[in-house]
Amino acid sequence: MLKKLVALGALSAALVAVPATSASADDNYAGGPLPTETIIEVQSDGPGKPVTLFVSATANFPTPPEGDIAVELLPAGSAARTARAVAAAPLLSTTVHFVDEPVAIAGPSLPEGRYLVTAEFTPDDPNQFLPSDASLVFRLAEDGDTDDGEDLPNSGGPNMMWLLLGGGLLAAGAGGVTYGRRREDATV
């Protein structure tokens, strides 16, 4: 009986720790504009060769969003030089219209070094899709490396509070099961 009371107490404590909230639809389901993601890819055969930039946009929707993507290619370096490069004149500046497939943009021949590509997506239908932007830093080197790996995807993830609460509930449940299955010593 004591085991059952302890398990019930642990379950009650776990339920009290969960804040009571009402369920509501996310803004995206309530008819608001959907968020978009701008995607940039760079293809190059090395320093001194022309680069090709591929830009596109995506959304969590059956058909991809359509709209204009403004693209700029700038020289980059350290953080201080990158800030100056953004203020400097771009090596390439163009706007393309995105419909379904990634748009290829023929860029200039670039010497060895680091470069910054920025892209801003403006949807044709702002009532259905939100604008987005992206940036990518890449490096051209003799060894053929074209990416510094600085552009990590935003994988999202749950709010930290819910993660900790779920872990606490899991630990409380495992402790309750372990305690409930423990053998009592026969003291007769």
PDB file of C-alpha atoms in Angstrom:
ATOM      1  CA  MET A   1       0.000   0.000   0.000  1.00  0.00           C
ATOM      2  CA  LEU A   2       2.842   2.350   0.846  1.00  0.00           C
ATOM      3  CA  LYS A   3       4.349   1.777  -2.604  1.00  0.00           C
ATOM      4  CA  LYS A   4       1.108   2.773  -4.282  1.00  0.00           C
ATOM      5  CA  LEU A   5       0.856   5.923  -2.180  1.00  0.00           C
ATOM      6  CA  VAL A   6       4.432   6.909  -3.036  1.00  0.00           C
ATOM      7  CA  ALA A   7       3.806   6.309  -6.757  1.00  0.00           C
ATOM      8  CA  LEU A   8       0.553   8.302  -6.577  1.00  0.00           C
ATOM      9  CA  GLY A   9       2.365  11.117  -4.782  1.00  0.00           C
ATOM     10  CA  ALA A  10       5.109  11.209  -7.429  1.00  0.00           C
ATOM     11  CA  LEU A  11       2.512  11.303 -10.203  1.00  0.00           C
ATOM     12  CA  SER A  12       0.581  14.067  -8.436  1.00  0.00           C
ATOM     13  CA  ALA A  13       3.761  16.117  -8.002  1.00  0.00           C
ATOM     14  CA  ALA A  14       4.568  15.705 -11.691  1.00  0.00           C
ATOM     15  CA  LEU A  15       1.066  16.837 -12.691  1.00  0.00           C
ATOM     16  CA  VAL A  16       1.254  19.884 -10.421  1.00  0.00           C
ATOM     17  CA  ALA A  17       4.555  20.897 -12.048  1.00  0.00           C
ATOM     18  CA  VAL A  18       2.892  21.023 -15.493  1.00  0.00           C
ATOM     19  CA  PRO A  19       1.402  24.476 -16.092  1.00  0.00           C
ATOM     20  CA  ALA A  20      -2.239  24.378 -17.118  1.00  0.00           C
ATOM     21  CA  THR A  21      -2.601  25.961 -20.559  1.00  0.00           C
ATOM     22  CA  SER A  22      -5.400  25.907 -23.006  1.00  0.00           C
ATOM     23  CA  ALA A  23      -4.955  24.449 -26.447  1.00  0.00           C
ATOM     24  CA  SER A  24      -4.984  26.873 -29.348  1.00  0.00           C
ATOM     25  CA  ALA A  25      -4.150  26.682 -33.020  1.00  0.00           C
ATOM     26  CA  ASP A  26      -0.821  27.964 -34.245  1.00  0.00           C
ATOM     27  CA  ASP A  27      -1.005  31.202 -36.255  1.00  0.00           C
ATOM     28  CA  ASN A  28      -0.140  29.233 -39.396  1.00  0.00           C
ATOM     29  CA  TYR A  29      -3.270  27.112 -38.971  1.00  0.00           C
ATOM     30  CA  ALA A  30      -5.368  30.145 -38.147  1.00  0.00           C
ATOM     31  CA  GLY A  31      -4.954  31.473 -41.679  1.00  0.00           C
ATOM     32  CA  GLY A  32      -1.891  33.678 -41.177  1.00  0.00           C
ATOM     33  CA  PRO A  33       0.982  33.867 -43.678  1.00  0.00           C
ATOM     34  CA  LEU A  34       3.345  30.893 -43.684  1.00  0.00           C
ATOM     35  CA  PRO A  35       7.031  31.358 -42.858  1.00  0.00           C
ATOM     36  CA  THR A  36       9.490  30.768 -45.693  1.00  0.00           C
ATOM     37  CA  GLU A  37      13.157  29.806 -45.850  1.00  0.00           C
ATOM     38  CA  THR A  38      15.628  31.174 -48.370  1.00  0.00           C
ATOM     39  CA  ILE A  39      18.231  28.672 -49.590  1.00  0.00           C
ATOM     40  CA  ILE A  40      21.652  29.512 -51.076  1.00  0.00           C
ATOM     41  CA  GLU A  41      24.092  27.072 -52.696  1.00  0.00           C
ATOM     42  CA  VAL A  42      27.445  27.874 -54.272  1.00  0.00           C
ATOM     43  CA  GLN A  43      29.192  25.902 -56.997  1.00  0.00           C
ATOM     44  CA  SER A  44      32.728  26.647 -58.159  1.00  0.00           C
ATOM     45  CA  ASP A  45      35.639  24.853 -59.794  1.00  0.00           C
ATOM     46  CA  GLY A  46      38.147  26.819 -57.698  1.00  0.00           C
ATOM     47  CA  PRO A  47      39.883  30.193 -57.593  1.00  0.00           C
ATOM     48  CA  GLY A  48      40.032  32.079 -60.879  1.00  0.00           C
ATOM     49  CA  LYS A  49      36.954  30.254 -62.214  1.00  0.00           C
ATOM     50  CA  PRO A  50      33.437  31.695 -62.329  1.00  0.00           C
ATOM     51  CA  VAL A  51      31.097  30.799 -59.473  1.00  0.00           C
ATOM     52  CA  THR A  52      27.465  29.798 -59.874  1.00  0.00           C
ATOM     53  CA  LEU A  53      24.974  30.722 -57.176  1.00  0.00           C
ATOM     54  CA  PHE A  54      21.751  28.745 -56.782  1.00  0.00           C
ATOM     55  CA  VAL A  55      18.965  30.462 -54.845  1.00  0.00           C
ATOM     56  CA  SER A  56      15.489  29.223 -53.969  1.00  0.00           C
ATOM     57  CA  ALA A  57      12.788  29.509 -51.336  1.00  0.00           C
ATOM     58  CA  THR A  58      10.689  26.929 -49.558  1.00  0.00           C
ATOM     59  CA  ALA A  59       7.733  26.821 -47.190  1.00  0.00           C
ATOM     60  CA  ASN A  60       5.751  24.139 -45.419  1.00  0.00           C
ATOM     61  CA  PHE A  61       3.129  24.149 -48.167  1.00  0.00           C
ATOM     62  CA  PRO A  62       2.335  21.792 -51.076  1.00  0.00           C
ATOM     63  CA  THR A  63       3.441  24.317 -53.700  1.00  0.00           C
ATOM     64  CA  PRO A  64       6.601  26.372 -53.238  1.00  0.00           C
ATOM     65  CA  PRO A  65       6.240  30.116 -52.779  1.00  0.00           C
ATOM     66  CA  GLU A  66       6.834  32.379 -55.783  1.00  0.00           C
ATOM     67  CA  GLY A  67       8.572  35.724 -55.582  1.00  0.00           C
ATOM     68  CA  ASP A  68      11.685  37.819 -56.111  1.00  0.00           C
ATOM     69  CA  ILE A  69      15.049  36.974 -54.560  1.00  0.00           C
ATOM     70  CA  ALA A  70      17.569  39.822 -54.238  1.00  0.00           C
ATOM     71  CA  VAL A  71      21.116  38.402 -54.227  1.00  0.00           C
ATOM     72  CA  GLU A  72      24.434  40.081 -53.362  1.00  0.00           C
ATOM     73  CA  LEU A  73      27.971  38.655 -53.444  1.00  0.00           C
ATOM     74  CA  LEU A  74      30.535  40.429 -51.264  1.00  0.00           C
ATOM     75  CA  PRO A  75      34.142  39.821 -50.244  1.00  0.00           C
ATOM     76  CA  ALA A  76      34.442  38.571 -46.645  1.00  0.00           C
ATOM     77  CA  GLY A  77      37.165  37.942 -44.109  1.00  0.00           C
ATOM     78  CA  SER A  78      37.348  38.355 -40.377  1.00  0.00           C
ATOM     79  CA  ALA A  79      34.346  39.766 -38.522  1.00  0.00           C
ATOM     80  CA  ALA A  80      35.663  43.324 -38.823  1.00  0.00           C
ATOM     81  CA  ARG A  81      36.416  42.938 -42.526  1.00  0.00           C
ATOM     82  CA  THR A  82      33.029  41.302 -43.094  1.00  0.00           C
ATOM     83  CA  ALA A  83      31.333  44.367 -41.582  1.00  0.00           C
ATOM     84  CA  ARG A  84      33.337  46.628 -43.900  1.00  0.00           C
ATOM     85  CA  ALA A  85      32.563  44.349 -46.859  1.00  0.00           C
ATOM     86  CA  VAL A  86      28.837  44.663 -46.245  1.00  0.00           C
ATOM     87  CA  ALA A  87      29.213  48.441 -46.379  1.00  0.00           C
ATOM     88  CA  ALA A  88      31.369  48.194 -49.549  1.00  0.00           C
ATOM     89  CA  ALA A  89      30.098  47.779 -53.092  1.00  0.00           C
ATOM     90  CA  PRO A  90      29.051  44.196 -53.869  1.00  0.00           C
ATOM     91  CA  LEU A  91      30.879  42.082 -56.465  1.00  0.00           C
ATOM     92  CA  LEU A  92      27.484  40.955 -57.783  1.00  0.00           C
ATOM     93  CA  SER A  93      24.028  42.356 -57.156  1.00  0.00           C
ATOM     94  CA  THR A  94      20.929  41.052 -58.919  1.00  0.00           C
ATOM     95  CA  THR A  95      17.283  40.206 -58.400  1.00  0.00           C
ATOM     96  CA  VAL A  96      15.763  37.030 -59.877  1.00  0.00           C
ATOM     97  CA  HIS A  97      12.228  35.672 -59.915  1.00  0.00           C
ATOM     98  CA  PHE A  98      11.800  32.272 -58.250  1.00  0.00           C
ATOM     99  CA  VAL A  99       8.934  29.983 -59.318  1.00  0.00           C
ATOM    100  CA  ASP A 100       9.630  26.270 -58.781  1.00  0.00           C
ATOM    101  CA  GLU A 101      13.239  25.244 -59.387  1.00  0.00           C
ATOM    102  CA  PRO A 102      16.390  26.830 -57.890  1.00  0.00           C
ATOM    103  CA  VAL A 103      17.531  29.779 -59.973  1.00  0.00           C
ATOM    104  CA  ALA A 104      21.150  29.627 -61.242  1.00  0.00           C
ATOM    105  CA  ILE A 105      23.033  32.925 -61.233  1.00  0.00           C
ATOM    106  CA  ALA A 106      26.322  33.096 -63.140  1.00  0.00           C
ATOM    107  CA  GLY A 107      28.788  34.947 -60.971  1.00  0.00           C
ATOM    108  CA  PRO A 108      32.186  36.487 -61.668  1.00  0.00           C
ATOM    109  CA  SER A 109      35.555  34.722 -61.596  1.00  0.00           C
ATOM    110  CA  LEU A 110      36.852  35.088 -58.061  1.00  0.00           C
ATOM    111  CA  PRO A 111      40.395  34.862 -56.681  1.00  0.00           C
ATOM    112  CA  GLU A 112      41.251  32.768 -53.635  1.00  0.00           C
ATOM    113  CA  GLY A 113      39.578  34.084 -50.493  1.00  0.00           C
ATOM    114  CA  ARG A 114      36.397  34.253 -48.430  1.00  0.00           C
ATOM    115  CA  TYR A 115      33.103  35.578 -49.751  1.00  0.00           C
ATOM    116  CA  LEU A 116      29.653  36.384 -48.383  1.00  0.00           C
ATOM    117  CA  VAL A 117      26.409  35.741 -50.277  1.00  0.00           C
ATOM    118  CA  THR A 118      23.152  37.273 -49.043  1.00  0.00           C
ATOM    119  CA  ALA A 119      19.676  36.589 -50.422  1.00  0.00           C
ATOM    120  CA  GLU A 120      16.329  38.173 -49.553  1.00  0.00           C
ATOM    121  CA  PHE A 121      13.088  36.537 -50.639  1.00  0.00           C
ATOM    122  CA  THR A 122      10.019  38.721 -51.207  1.00  0.00           C
ATOM    123  CA  PRO A 123       6.899  36.622 -51.936  1.00  0.00           C
ATOM    124  CA  ASP A 124       4.449  37.532 -54.691  1.00  0.00           C
ATOM    125  CA  ASP A 125       1.580  36.785 -52.287  1.00  0.00           C
ATOM    126  CA  PRO A 126       2.395  38.406 -48.903  1.00  0.00           C
ATOM    127  CA  ASN A 127      -0.980  37.281 -47.537  1.00  0.00           C
ATOM    128  CA  GLN A 128       0.057  33.632 -47.886  1.00  0.00           C
ATOM    129  CA  PHE A 129       3.863  33.705 -47.331  1.00  0.00           C
ATOM    130  CA  LEU A 130       6.238  35.735 -45.178  1.00  0.00           C
ATOM    131  CA  PRO A 131       9.531  37.144 -46.534  1.00  0.00           C
ATOM    132  CA  SER A 132      12.829  35.562 -45.475  1.00  0.00           C
ATOM    133  CA  ASP A 133      16.539  36.030 -45.926  1.00  0.00           C
ATOM    134  CA  ALA A 134      19.727  34.005 -45.694  1.00  0.00           C
ATOM    135  CA  SER A 135      23.473  34.453 -45.846  1.00  0.00           C
ATOM    136  CA  LEU A 136      26.318  32.090 -46.620  1.00  0.00           C
ATOM    137  CA  VAL A 137      30.060  32.548 -46.150  1.00  0.00           C
ATOM    138  CA  PHE A 138      32.196  30.414 -48.441  1.00  0.00           C
ATOM    139  CA  ARG A 139      35.906  30.106 -49.169  1.00  0.00           C
ATOM    140  CA  LEU A 140      37.687  29.508 -52.435  1.00  0.00           C
ATOM    141  CA  ALA A 141      41.041  27.777 -52.028  1.00  0.00           C
ATOM    142  CA  GLU A 142      43.487  25.840 -54.163  1.00  0.00           C
ATOM    143  CA  ASP A 143      42.605  22.620 -52.311  1.00  0.00           C
ATOM    144  CA  GLY A 144      39.081  22.808 -53.747  1.00  0.00           C
ATOM    145  CA  ASP A 145      37.326  23.664 -50.476  1.00  0.00           C
ATOM    146  CA  THR A 146      34.377  25.943 -51.223  1.00  0.00           C
ATOM    147  CA  ASP A 147      32.493  26.032 -47.925  1.00  0.00           C
ATOM    148  CA  ASP A 148      33.473  27.054 -44.401  1.00  0.00           C
ATOM    149  CA  GLY A 149      30.453  25.304 -42.940  1.00  0.00           C
ATOM    150  CA  GLU A 150      29.385  28.477 -41.142  1.00  0.00           C
ATOM    151  CA  ASP A 151      25.808  28.337 -42.403  1.00  0.00           C
ATOM    152  CA  LEU A 152      24.140  25.824 -40.128  1.00  0.00           C
ATOM    153  CA  PRO A 153      20.443  25.132 -40.620  1.00  0.00           C
ATOM    154  CA  ASN A 154      17.957  26.301 -38.090  1.00  0.00           C
ATOM    155  CA  SER A 155      16.580  22.999 -36.878  1.00  0.00           C
ATOM    156  CA  GLY A 156      14.141  24.604 -34.465  1.00  0.00           C
ATOM    157  CA  GLY A 157      13.384  22.435 -31.509  1.00  0.00           C
ATOM    158  CA  PRO A 158      11.110  22.527 -28.487  1.00  0.00           C
ATOM    159  CA  ASN A 159      11.136  25.120 -25.795  1.00  0.00           C
ATOM    160  CA  MET A 160      13.713  24.211 -23.128  1.00  0.00           C
ATOM    161  CA  MET A 161      11.087  24.229 -20.342  1.00  0.00           C
ATOM    162  CA  TRP A 162       9.069  21.502 -22.067  1.00  0.00           C
ATOM    163  CA  LEU A 163      12.200  19.479 -22.684  1.00  0.00           C
ATOM    164  CA  LEU A 164      13.193  19.604 -19.008  1.00  0.00           C
ATOM    165  CA  LEU A 165       9.630  18.899 -17.890  1.00  0.00           C
ATOM    166  CA  GLY A 166       9.393  15.872 -20.189  1.00  0.00           C
ATOM    167  CA  GLY A 167      12.737  14.580 -18.926  1.00  0.00           C
ATOM    168  CA  GLY A 168      11.562  15.031 -15.329  1.00  0.00           C
ATOM    169  CA  LEU A 169       8.335  13.146 -16.031  1.00  0.00           C
ATOM    170  CA  LEU A 170      10.279  10.360 -17.695  1.00  0.00           C
ATOM    171  CA  ALA A 171      12.625  10.097 -14.701  1.00  0.00           C
ATOM    172  CA  ALA A 172       9.686  10.148 -12.263  1.00  0.00           C
ATOM    173  CA  GLY A 173       7.956   7.371 -14.203  1.00  0.00           C
ATOM    174  CA  ALA A 174      11.100   5.248 -14.368  1.00  0.00           C
ATOM    175  CA  GLY A 175      11.660   5.769 -10.633  1.00  0.00           C
ATOM    176  CA  GLY A 176       8.069   4.785  -9.875  1.00  0.00           C
ATOM    177  CA  VAL A 177       8.334   1.619 -11.941  1.00  0.00           C
ATOM    178  CA  THR A 178      11.678   0.700 -10.390  1.00  0.00           C
ATOM    179  CA  TYR A 179      10.401   1.323  -6.883  1.00  0.00           C
ATOM    180  CA  GLY A 180       7.200  -0.632  -7.568  1.00  0.00           C
ATOM    181  CA  ARG A 181       9.079  -3.672  -8.872  1.00  0.00           C
ATOM    182  CA  ARG A 182      11.569  -3.756  -6.056  1.00  0.00           C
ATOM    183  CA  ARG A 183      11.458  -6.941  -4.021  1.00  0.00           C
ATOM    184  CA  GLU A 184      10.840  -6.653  -0.355  1.00  0.00           C
ATOM    185  CA  ASP A 185      12.963  -8.692   1.955  1.00  0.00           C
ATOM    186  CA  ALA A 186      11.018 -11.454   3.583  1.00  0.00           C
ATOM    187  CA  THR A 187      11.303 -10.781   7.268  1.00  0.00           C
ATOM    188  CA  VAL A 188       9.129 -13.406   8.847  1.00  0.00           C
TER     189      VAL A 188
END
